[in-house]
């Protein structure tokens, strides 16, 4: 069973509560996402799971192994990719990969089938030094190095941060493939739109976990009406809606405004009416299906 | 064992890939030897001096000529008053004023007793001491000459009393380079051991690569050995290179057993690498490591007897020197190279730094383990 059980884990850095009573179960062969803004405690949680940090209280069991007592055994079955690029910038792609393969007592050849997917993207640059790769390539190389010893459990800390949208898509495709060959993958990201690509996601904020659900469950459980609003003066509209006494949450979403009302029986007409009285013109209001992002932004607001 | 081999491979790959490394390894010893061995010398030549001669006699002129006849002194001029001559001292034009009073010759011939005043610029105490010594030996020679000339050649008169003369063992001609070169080799080996090793480990912290290493099955001791061993090897090669340069360029004698030098150096390097490792555990960036290494290095170097003899230092400083690796190493390497000392002669010092190395490596490793 390659699963992860985190129970009542807390961690303090000086006066800062980085993690407060975290409880989390990641099941075997799951692609599990931890979504949260910077400073929410994702990295601390991942470092504890990867045996690089020791929690103050609580227990962490990875595949039934204790993260403090059995850290050596855990290190053999996990592949960890830190948020910060941490390969040797002065070694080439090939040399980095070879080094990590050898220190894990294996060879690139032996586990080539696992890394093949990722390595094909890197192959044209294999003689290039890692420090000279683009952001997306660096992350792919880091993933390769984390995979080269055929881990059962992957812990990826913000692998797509600072990576262009195309590479981000490629990266997620790779993660889905890894899941399909039986790996358990736990990945963190500050991008809420990536939540829908996970099997289950959790939202982290200020060291707390807000909910653990599948993306579909999150949307289903939202239970509020959400409107997309477009006018010719978006900033003013945002201001008026923020002052509106029935507003639950309102935020800019691309070039439109998403608005959530606290009333169950709200109609487009009532909103149009309100905005008209504030002398806004060209108002288009549509009721829409909420996205995971809408749900998370509202959830974070509630807490 | 295999893991260490892979780490070593990686380290050497990185070391030789960095642009600065090859010049550091091969040009640094060359430059240090060429510049320091030639420049750092105790000998002072061409000491400019001026003369205030109130006597203007044959003897006074003869006396002054004894000074500029040597290549140590250079006459810059005559002055009519001490006051004027003092200006020369103030403006650094002269370092020495010879003040010959009136009746110099008269007193000398009639009373067999006369006086001369030396005014020496003592901004640099070492130099002033040397100028003083040089001057005194010239005065003595002059004395002897006067006595032979004036006191009727009665040799029996002269030979009473004890004559002191000397011969310099192990460095007959007091060749300063012979003394300096081994010292510079010490500085060189220390530099590599202390700076490069400590910084190399901190670099892994700084670039974050240590995270990836820590989740791998690499054990701490393997990592430490893999990190320190390359610089142990490089420093020994550097030492060999430096000794060969010293012999070829400066004719420095190598009387003792070269293997003994390397035995001493390898033990010494363990100690220095231990200190480097310790520095790396208390710092987070290469800059911090560099700063602390410099701080330690300066103290070690200046107290280490490379430039100024340890015996000149106050007692408390000599006590501190028991803990100064450079003091032990520079003493041993000079003993072996210049005097041909064997293992028995240096055994005590060698044991001391060996013990010191074990303690230091032990402390550093414990601290390293705790931190990560």
XYZ file of C-alpha atoms in Angstrom:
675
model
C 0.000 0.000 0.000
C 1.714 3.146 -1.152
C -0.441 5.614 0.684
C 0.168 8.590 2.942
C -1.531 9.182 6.271
C -0.962 12.462 8.033
C -2.602 12.814 11.435
C -2.646 15.884 13.685
C 0.605 17.253 12.353
C 1.704 20.689 13.551
C 4.899 22.577 12.896
C 6.081 25.901 14.226
C 8.952 28.055 13.027
C 9.589 30.423 15.897
C 6.268 32.186 16.411
C 4.885 31.230 13.029
C 2.444 28.347 12.854
C 3.423 26.816 9.535
C 1.096 23.826 9.973
C -1.824 23.491 12.389
C -3.299 20.064 13.087
C -3.143 18.748 9.581
C -5.082 15.575 8.833
C -4.753 14.157 5.380
C -5.119 10.777 3.714
C -3.713 10.178 0.287
C -4.764 6.863 -1.189
C -2.694 4.503 -3.253
C -2.366 5.347 -6.922
C -3.989 8.712 -6.519
C -3.016 11.984 -8.145
C -3.507 14.228 -5.181
C -3.301 18.008 -5.386
C -2.553 20.472 -2.624
C -3.661 23.907 -3.713
C -2.818 27.037 -1.797
C -1.315 30.472 -2.039
C 2.339 31.162 -1.253
C 3.064 30.818 2.442
C 0.132 28.517 3.143
C 2.385 25.698 4.397
C 2.523 23.443 1.344
C 6.281 23.201 1.233
C 6.561 22.531 4.965
C 4.026 19.724 4.658
C 5.851 18.210 1.697
C 9.237 18.450 3.357
C 7.874 16.613 6.368
C 6.422 13.918 4.120
C 9.760 13.649 2.302
C 11.597 13.132 5.650
C 13.540 16.369 5.290
C 11.843 18.037 8.219
C 10.497 16.721 11.502
C 7.047 17.754 12.697
C 6.520 19.133 16.211
C 3.499 16.945 16.924
C 1.445 14.332 15.094
C 2.253 11.298 13.001
C 3.111 10.806 9.373
C 2.926 7.336 7.856
C 4.021 6.773 4.310
C 3.243 3.305 3.077
C 2.917 2.338 6.724
C 6.409 3.630 7.535
C 6.970 6.271 10.167
C 8.593 9.406 8.749
C 10.923 9.790 11.738
C 11.786 6.203 12.639
C 11.897 4.694 9.163
C 13.111 7.688 7.203
C 15.757 5.623 5.452
C 13.221 3.157 4.078
C 10.914 5.975 3.041
C 13.699 7.638 1.080
C 14.078 4.482 -0.967
C 10.483 4.480 -2.169
C 9.851 8.173 -2.691
C 10.860 10.529 -5.418
C 10.985 14.117 -4.217
C 11.182 17.232 -6.302
C 11.741 20.395 -4.258
C 10.069 23.636 -5.243
C 13.384 25.278 -5.863
C 15.441 23.905 -8.740
C 18.011 21.803 -6.982
C 20.121 20.002 -9.529
C 23.707 20.850 -10.359
C 23.635 23.822 -12.715
C 27.214 23.172 -13.825
C 26.556 19.595 -14.877
C 24.835 18.700 -18.118
C 21.377 17.141 -18.367
C 22.942 13.745 -18.969
C 25.442 14.046 -16.125
C 22.811 15.096 -13.608
C 20.609 12.194 -14.539
C 23.483 9.735 -14.448
C 24.635 10.993 -11.061
C 21.232 10.586 -9.467
C 20.801 7.168 -11.040
C 24.137 5.965 -9.663
C 23.647 7.273 -6.139
C 20.405 5.331 -6.028
C 22.319 2.294 -7.151
C 20.702 1.997 -10.546
C 21.319 3.117 -14.123
C 19.432 5.296 -16.551
C 19.112 2.357 -18.917
C 17.508 0.111 -16.344
C 14.636 2.477 -15.636
C 14.446 4.120 -19.014
C 10.835 3.026 -19.557
C 9.732 5.149 -16.590
C 11.489 8.327 -17.570
C 11.143 7.879 -21.320
C 8.086 10.121 -21.558
C 9.834 13.015 -19.891
C 13.284 12.360 -21.240
C 12.145 12.559 -24.853
C 11.485 16.267 -24.291
C 14.976 16.667 -22.884
C 16.940 14.522 -25.287
C 17.801 17.353 -27.719
C 19.436 19.263 -24.838
C 21.259 16.405 -23.146
C 24.672 18.027 -23.562
C 23.462 21.346 -22.203
C 24.239 22.393 -18.655
C 21.250 22.248 -16.365
C 21.691 25.886 -15.335
C 21.189 26.990 -18.939
C 17.850 25.231 -19.462
C 14.523 27.072 -19.661
C 12.204 26.948 -16.644
C 10.013 24.203 -18.088
C 12.982 22.081 -19.126
C 14.529 22.451 -15.698
C 11.378 21.098 -14.106
C 11.259 18.192 -16.533
C 14.865 17.357 -15.756
C 14.153 17.561 -12.037
C 11.229 15.200 -12.514
C 13.446 12.834 -14.476
C 15.984 12.808 -11.654
C 13.239 12.203 -9.120
C 11.945 9.300 -11.216
C 15.173 7.648 -12.202
C 15.204 5.228 -9.277
C 11.648 4.082 -9.988
C 9.956 5.447 -6.873
C 6.543 4.247 -5.805
C 5.511 7.546 -4.368
C 6.162 10.933 -5.948
C 6.210 14.137 -3.918
C 6.302 17.166 -6.185
C 6.487 20.612 -4.655
C 5.141 23.260 -7.043
C 6.512 21.642 -10.178
C 4.686 24.039 -12.493
C 5.482 27.333 -10.814
C 7.137 29.693 -13.251
C 6.535 27.398 -16.192
C 4.779 28.511 -19.388
C 1.175 27.289 -20.015
C 2.141 24.847 -22.763
C 4.815 23.186 -20.635
C 2.395 23.153 -17.729
C -0.079 21.136 -19.781
C 2.654 18.761 -20.889
C 3.745 18.382 -17.312
C 0.287 17.445 -16.112
C -0.056 14.965 -18.927
C 3.145 13.333 -17.752
C 1.787 13.191 -14.197
C -1.393 11.458 -15.407
C 0.747 8.920 -17.242
C 2.772 8.246 -14.131
C -0.428 7.660 -12.245
C -1.600 5.265 -14.936
C 1.478 3.078 -14.406
C 0.635 2.780 -10.724
C 2.456 5.598 -8.968
C 0.982 7.612 -6.166
C 1.586 11.289 -6.869
C 1.139 14.168 -4.478
C 1.636 17.550 -6.039
C 1.294 21.110 -4.805
C 0.507 24.154 -6.863
C -0.527 27.746 -6.372
C -2.547 27.627 -9.637
C -6.180 26.879 -8.865
C -7.045 25.941 -12.432
C -4.758 22.912 -12.078
C -7.029 21.527 -9.361
C -9.400 20.026 -11.907
C -6.570 17.853 -13.238
C -6.182 16.009 -9.913
C -8.156 13.043 -8.629
C -8.690 14.745 -5.322
C -7.603 18.108 -4.098
C -7.253 19.932 -0.865
C -7.109 23.619 -0.274
C -4.518 24.927 2.144
C -4.489 28.312 3.761
C -2.506 29.661 6.730
C -1.278 26.209 7.664
C -4.766 24.684 7.704
C -6.499 22.298 5.360
C -9.887 23.595 4.267
C -11.420 20.608 2.469
C -10.484 17.379 0.737
C -12.706 16.519 -2.217
C -12.703 15.554 -5.864
C -12.968 18.527 -8.215
C -16.511 17.473 -9.134
C -17.556 17.246 -5.502
C -16.218 20.691 -4.848
C -18.320 22.168 -7.618
C -21.382 20.181 -6.641
C -21.108 21.165 -3.030
C -20.790 24.825 -3.858
C -24.575 25.379 -3.808
C -24.563 29.064 -4.651
C -25.382 31.003 -7.726
C -22.558 32.616 -9.569
C -22.782 35.318 -12.195
C -20.417 36.539 -14.819
C -20.728 40.318 -15.235
C -19.378 42.480 -17.987
C -19.722 46.287 -18.167
C -17.730 49.058 -19.762
C -16.271 50.131 -16.417
C -15.014 47.024 -14.634
C -13.190 48.799 -11.817
C -16.253 50.819 -10.866
C -18.447 47.752 -11.103
C -16.110 45.879 -8.760
C -16.313 48.776 -6.317
C -20.117 48.977 -6.381
C -20.478 45.226 -5.989
C -18.101 45.225 -3.052
C -20.339 47.825 -1.389
C -23.487 45.837 -2.184
C -24.971 44.385 1.022
C -25.881 41.009 -0.562
C -22.377 40.283 -1.865
C -20.824 37.007 -0.753
C -17.746 37.260 -2.960
C -16.746 39.225 -6.022
C -13.506 39.069 -7.968
C -12.020 39.774 -11.342
C -11.825 36.670 -13.519
C -9.936 37.389 -16.707
C -11.819 40.219 -18.378
C -15.117 39.623 -16.558
C -16.279 39.865 -12.988
C -17.501 36.825 -11.093
C -20.101 37.610 -8.517
C -21.625 35.390 -5.835
C -24.731 36.486 -3.953
C -25.783 35.418 -0.476
C -29.450 35.194 -1.511
C -30.690 31.879 -2.883
C -33.455 33.462 -4.981
C -31.361 35.910 -6.905
C -32.164 36.804 -10.500
C -30.123 38.485 -13.206
C -32.700 41.296 -13.344
C -32.149 42.341 -9.751
C -28.411 42.662 -10.329
C -28.881 44.581 -13.558
C -31.202 46.895 -11.703
C -28.660 47.528 -8.958
C -25.847 48.263 -11.391
C -28.079 50.547 -13.488
C -28.871 52.674 -10.455
C -25.115 53.174 -10.173
C -25.108 54.578 -13.710
C -23.189 51.734 -15.346
C -23.793 51.076 -19.007
C -23.623 48.073 -21.384
C -24.297 45.610 -18.640
C -24.260 41.916 -19.561
C -24.956 39.463 -16.772
C -25.058 35.674 -17.170
C -25.529 32.947 -14.633
C -22.688 30.440 -15.011
C -21.501 27.076 -13.718
C -18.906 27.600 -11.004
C -15.353 26.447 -11.658
C -13.039 24.972 -9.046
C -11.336 28.333 -8.822
C -14.623 30.096 -8.024
C -15.261 27.578 -5.284
C -11.785 27.912 -3.799
C -11.747 31.683 -3.894
C -15.066 31.739 -2.086
C -13.995 29.044 0.352
C -10.835 30.964 1.210
C -12.885 34.099 1.740
C -15.188 32.289 4.185
C -12.341 31.181 6.402
C 32.388 2.529 -1.477
C 30.792 2.809 -4.907
C 28.695 5.744 -3.758
C 31.807 7.613 -2.669
C 33.352 6.889 -6.034
C 30.359 8.407 -7.833
C 30.394 11.481 -5.625
C 34.110 11.885 -6.268
C 33.578 11.573 -9.998
C 30.934 14.257 -9.847
C 33.081 16.529 -7.683
C 36.090 16.347 -9.975
C 33.851 16.933 -12.963
C 32.514 20.086 -11.318
C 35.881 21.260 -10.050
C 37.574 21.019 -13.405
C 34.588 22.453 -15.210
C 34.615 25.703 -13.275
C 36.639 28.308 -15.103
C 38.493 29.538 -12.054
C 39.730 26.216 -10.791
C 42.610 25.343 -13.111
C 44.203 28.792 -12.811
C 43.761 28.636 -9.029
C 45.488 25.294 -8.857
C 48.401 25.948 -11.156
C 48.878 29.685 -11.416
C 48.296 30.543 -7.774
C 51.329 28.673 -6.434
C 53.490 30.091 -9.191
C 52.443 33.662 -8.493
C 52.592 33.307 -4.753
C 56.072 31.876 -4.877
C 57.388 34.329 -7.439
C 55.920 37.396 -5.798
C 56.077 36.609 -2.110
C 59.402 34.795 -2.016
C 61.033 37.679 -3.823
C 59.199 40.491 -2.113
C 58.750 39.336 1.453
C 62.263 39.712 2.761
C 63.757 41.037 5.947
C 66.782 42.479 4.234
C 66.745 46.202 3.684
C 68.931 47.643 1.008
C 69.471 51.206 -0.138
C 68.562 52.796 3.152
C 68.733 56.481 2.410
C 70.388 58.524 5.122
C 71.589 62.060 5.613
C 74.423 63.465 7.612
C 74.766 66.424 9.915
C 78.470 66.854 10.412
C 79.446 69.590 12.872
C 83.041 68.415 12.886
C 84.061 68.298 9.228
C 87.227 66.401 9.969
C 89.065 63.644 8.173
C 87.776 61.095 10.608
C 84.181 62.196 10.421
C 84.233 61.993 6.632
C 85.914 58.640 6.800
C 83.227 57.468 9.231
C 80.404 58.543 6.905
C 82.091 56.958 3.923
C 81.947 53.603 5.728
C 78.166 53.806 5.412
C 77.780 54.598 1.764
C 80.539 52.205 0.871
C 78.144 49.361 1.633
C 75.183 48.689 -0.615
C 72.875 48.926 2.368
C 73.101 52.675 2.736
C 72.552 55.478 0.273
C 73.635 58.999 1.097
C 70.939 61.540 0.355
C 72.755 64.663 1.500
C 74.561 66.751 4.073
C 72.763 69.222 6.294
C 74.080 71.987 8.441
C 71.659 71.513 11.319
C 69.815 68.602 12.877
C 66.612 70.545 12.538
C 66.885 70.686 8.760
C 67.804 67.039 8.614
C 64.740 66.120 10.658
C 62.613 67.363 7.757
C 64.061 64.519 5.715
C 62.845 62.011 8.283
C 59.415 63.594 8.325
C 59.044 63.513 4.548
C 60.399 59.953 4.404
C 63.311 61.022 2.212
C 65.754 59.548 4.718
C 65.325 56.846 7.289
C 68.428 57.644 9.256
C 70.249 60.798 10.335
C 73.867 60.511 11.397
C 74.642 63.366 13.702
C 78.368 63.918 14.275
C 79.058 66.464 17.017
C 81.843 69.042 17.023
C 85.165 67.750 18.329
C 84.436 64.247 17.063
C 87.988 63.812 15.825
C 89.600 65.620 18.732
C 87.862 63.488 21.325
C 88.594 60.408 19.359
C 92.303 61.011 19.173
C 92.879 62.651 22.537
C 90.374 61.047 24.862
C 89.916 57.787 22.991
C 86.239 58.340 23.461
C 83.739 60.166 21.295
C 80.030 60.284 20.510
C 77.826 59.936 17.426
C 74.048 60.179 17.385
C 71.787 58.073 15.137
C 68.239 59.267 14.564
C 66.176 56.455 13.030
C 62.665 56.554 11.670
C 60.928 53.818 13.658
C 57.511 53.865 12.015
C 58.296 50.329 11.009
C 59.821 48.830 14.128
C 61.353 45.895 12.298
C 63.101 48.072 9.764
C 64.347 50.419 12.481
C 65.852 47.493 14.358
C 67.638 46.341 11.245
C 68.998 49.787 10.454
C 70.226 49.972 14.026
C 71.994 46.635 13.697
C 73.601 47.505 10.397
C 74.793 50.816 11.809
C 76.230 49.209 14.911
C 78.259 46.749 12.906
C 79.679 49.565 10.812
C 80.552 51.474 13.984
C 82.313 48.426 15.355
C 84.328 47.943 12.208
C 85.289 51.605 12.300
C 86.313 51.270 15.931
C 88.585 48.393 15.159
C 90.190 50.258 12.325
C 90.790 53.358 14.439
C 92.293 51.306 17.214
C 94.717 49.577 14.884
C 95.671 52.846 13.270
C 96.133 54.902 16.396
C 97.138 52.508 19.125
C 100.606 51.614 17.904
C 99.880 48.239 16.310
C 100.266 46.486 19.597
C 98.361 43.360 18.717
C 98.596 41.840 22.135
C 96.491 44.710 23.331
C 93.850 43.911 20.807
C 93.489 40.251 21.356
C 92.589 40.418 24.967
C 88.894 39.845 25.584
C 86.487 37.496 23.832
C 85.756 37.825 20.142
C 82.320 36.845 19.143
C 81.744 35.505 15.719
C 79.054 33.219 14.313
C 78.174 30.784 11.605
C 74.601 30.213 10.394
C 73.587 26.628 10.430
C 71.010 25.191 8.045
C 70.966 28.403 6.027
C 74.592 29.494 5.748
C 74.091 32.648 3.797
C 70.916 33.620 5.638
C 69.171 33.401 2.304
C 65.741 34.762 3.005
C 64.113 32.871 0.158
C 65.230 29.563 1.592
C 63.310 30.516 4.694
C 60.302 32.005 2.921
C 59.486 29.369 0.305
C 58.458 26.608 2.742
C 56.315 29.163 4.580
C 54.524 30.148 1.412
C 53.884 26.522 0.581
C 52.198 26.235 3.972
C 49.978 29.220 3.210
C 49.099 27.744 -0.151
C 48.071 24.336 1.144
C 46.054 25.954 3.929
C 44.282 28.239 1.493
C 43.085 25.343 -0.631
C 42.103 23.176 2.292
C 40.273 25.820 4.236
C 38.539 27.850 1.550
C 37.719 25.496 -1.247
C 36.459 22.622 0.870
C 34.232 24.666 3.150
C 32.842 26.673 0.290
C 32.185 23.591 -1.779
C 29.848 22.182 0.857
C 28.108 25.486 1.470
C 27.585 25.789 -2.275
C 25.318 22.733 -2.144
C 23.267 24.482 0.512
C 23.177 27.717 -1.410
C 22.027 26.193 -4.692
C 19.594 23.892 -2.890
C 21.175 20.739 -4.275
C 21.593 19.433 -0.736
C 17.805 18.847 -0.631
C 18.045 16.359 -3.438
C 21.130 14.720 -1.873
C 19.382 14.428 1.474
C 16.477 12.408 0.101
C 18.851 10.057 -1.658
C 20.386 7.038 0.080
C 23.764 8.818 0.255
C 24.962 8.621 3.819
C 26.314 11.676 5.573
C 29.806 10.273 5.952
C 29.892 9.353 2.266
C 28.892 12.853 1.346
C 31.523 14.390 3.630
C 34.288 12.137 2.326
C 33.216 12.778 -1.242
C 33.339 16.492 -0.623
C 36.630 16.680 1.274
C 38.764 14.088 -0.464
C 39.105 16.000 -3.772
C 40.634 18.966 -1.993
C 42.892 16.752 0.066
C 44.236 15.353 -3.192
C 44.409 18.720 -4.951
C 46.231 20.336 -2.036
C 48.846 17.567 -1.977
C 49.404 17.878 -5.715
C 49.659 21.608 -5.215
C 52.279 21.066 -2.516
C 54.333 18.813 -4.792
C 54.079 21.373 -7.553
C 55.145 24.134 -5.156
C 58.128 22.197 -3.817
C 59.347 21.481 -7.330
C 58.987 25.153 -8.269
C 60.837 26.161 -5.096
C 63.721 23.828 -5.897
C 63.972 24.819 -9.543
C 63.446 28.562 -9.246
C 64.819 29.369 -5.819
C 67.289 26.552 -5.202
C 65.593 25.826 -1.928
C 67.314 22.810 -0.368
C 65.303 19.678 0.277
C 67.507 17.869 2.758
C 64.921 15.757 4.536
C 62.753 12.962 3.185
C 60.134 14.283 0.739
C 57.795 11.461 1.776
C 57.892 12.728 5.335
C 56.749 16.147 4.116
C 53.782 14.517 2.455
C 52.996 12.482 5.530
C 52.953 15.658 7.607
C 50.968 17.507 4.947
C 48.323 14.797 4.696
C 47.730 14.819 8.433
C 47.753 18.603 8.456
C 45.218 18.704 5.628
C 42.842 16.486 7.553
C 42.863 19.119 10.251
C 42.369 22.008 7.837
C 39.577 20.203 6.002
C 37.963 19.538 9.373
C 38.019 23.250 10.117
C 36.622 23.930 6.631
C 33.832 21.444 7.236
C 33.077 23.032 10.569
C 32.822 26.459 8.953
C 30.425 25.027 6.399
C 28.103 23.800 9.145
C 27.776 27.224 10.710
C 27.193 29.153 7.486
C 24.446 29.284 4.883
C 26.114 30.991 1.931
C 29.518 30.894 0.285
C 29.985 34.537 1.177
C 29.601 33.869 4.884
C 31.892 30.858 4.675
C 34.486 32.920 2.845
C 34.374 35.656 5.451
C 34.816 33.315 8.401
C 37.553 31.392 6.618
C 39.413 34.649 5.998
C 39.053 35.712 9.579
C 40.553 32.447 10.815
C 43.185 32.344 8.101
C 44.537 35.821 8.879
C 44.961 34.983 12.560
C 46.583 31.647 11.805
C 48.906 33.183 9.234
C 50.087 36.155 11.264
C 50.578 34.097 14.401
C 51.933 31.172 12.450
C 55.580 32.149 12.259
C 55.668 32.391 8.486
C 56.470 36.085 8.384
C 57.530 36.888 11.924
C 59.234 34.425 14.266
C 56.943 32.895 16.864
C 59.701 33.472 19.428
C 59.242 37.231 19.025
C 55.648 37.051 20.163
C 54.494 37.643 23.729
C 54.000 34.585 25.907
C 50.211 34.585 25.630
C 50.430 34.594 21.834
C 52.860 31.688 21.945
C 50.392 29.816 24.120
C 47.616 30.459 21.609
C 49.919 29.141 18.923
C 49.598 25.653 20.370
C 46.194 25.664 18.672
C 47.452 27.221 15.476
C 47.866 24.543 12.807
C 49.971 26.812 10.627
C 52.532 27.297 13.413
C 53.070 23.548 13.678
C 53.078 22.868 9.978
C 55.438 25.705 9.064
C 57.818 24.629 11.803
C 57.783 21.009 10.649
C 58.116 21.695 6.948
C 61.104 24.005 7.566
C 62.712 21.439 9.818
C 62.371 18.726 7.208
C 63.313 20.787 4.172
C 66.153 22.881 5.568
C 67.488 20.768 8.412
C 66.674 17.266 7.275
C 64.782 16.423 10.444
C 63.360 12.940 10.648
C 60.158 11.524 12.024
C 61.620 11.388 15.524
C 62.420 15.117 15.567
C 58.962 16.224 14.492
C 57.021 13.398 16.110
C 55.581 15.500 18.894
C 54.198 18.197 16.608
C 52.874 15.603 14.202
C 51.052 13.786 16.979
C 49.610 17.059 18.176
C 48.111 18.030 14.821
C 46.977 14.445 14.291
C 45.071 14.557 17.544
C 43.790 18.008 16.739
C 42.585 16.751 13.342
C 40.660 13.892 14.904
C 38.963 16.217 17.391
C 38.113 18.777 14.725
C 36.711 16.256 12.247
C 34.726 14.655 15.036
C 33.190 17.962 16.120
C 32.471 19.051 12.562
C 30.824 15.749 11.656
C 28.634 15.800 14.746
C 27.565 19.327 14.005
C 26.972 18.484 10.381
C 24.746 15.550 11.320
C 22.698 17.624 13.724
C 22.046 20.354 11.238
C 20.620 18.255 8.439
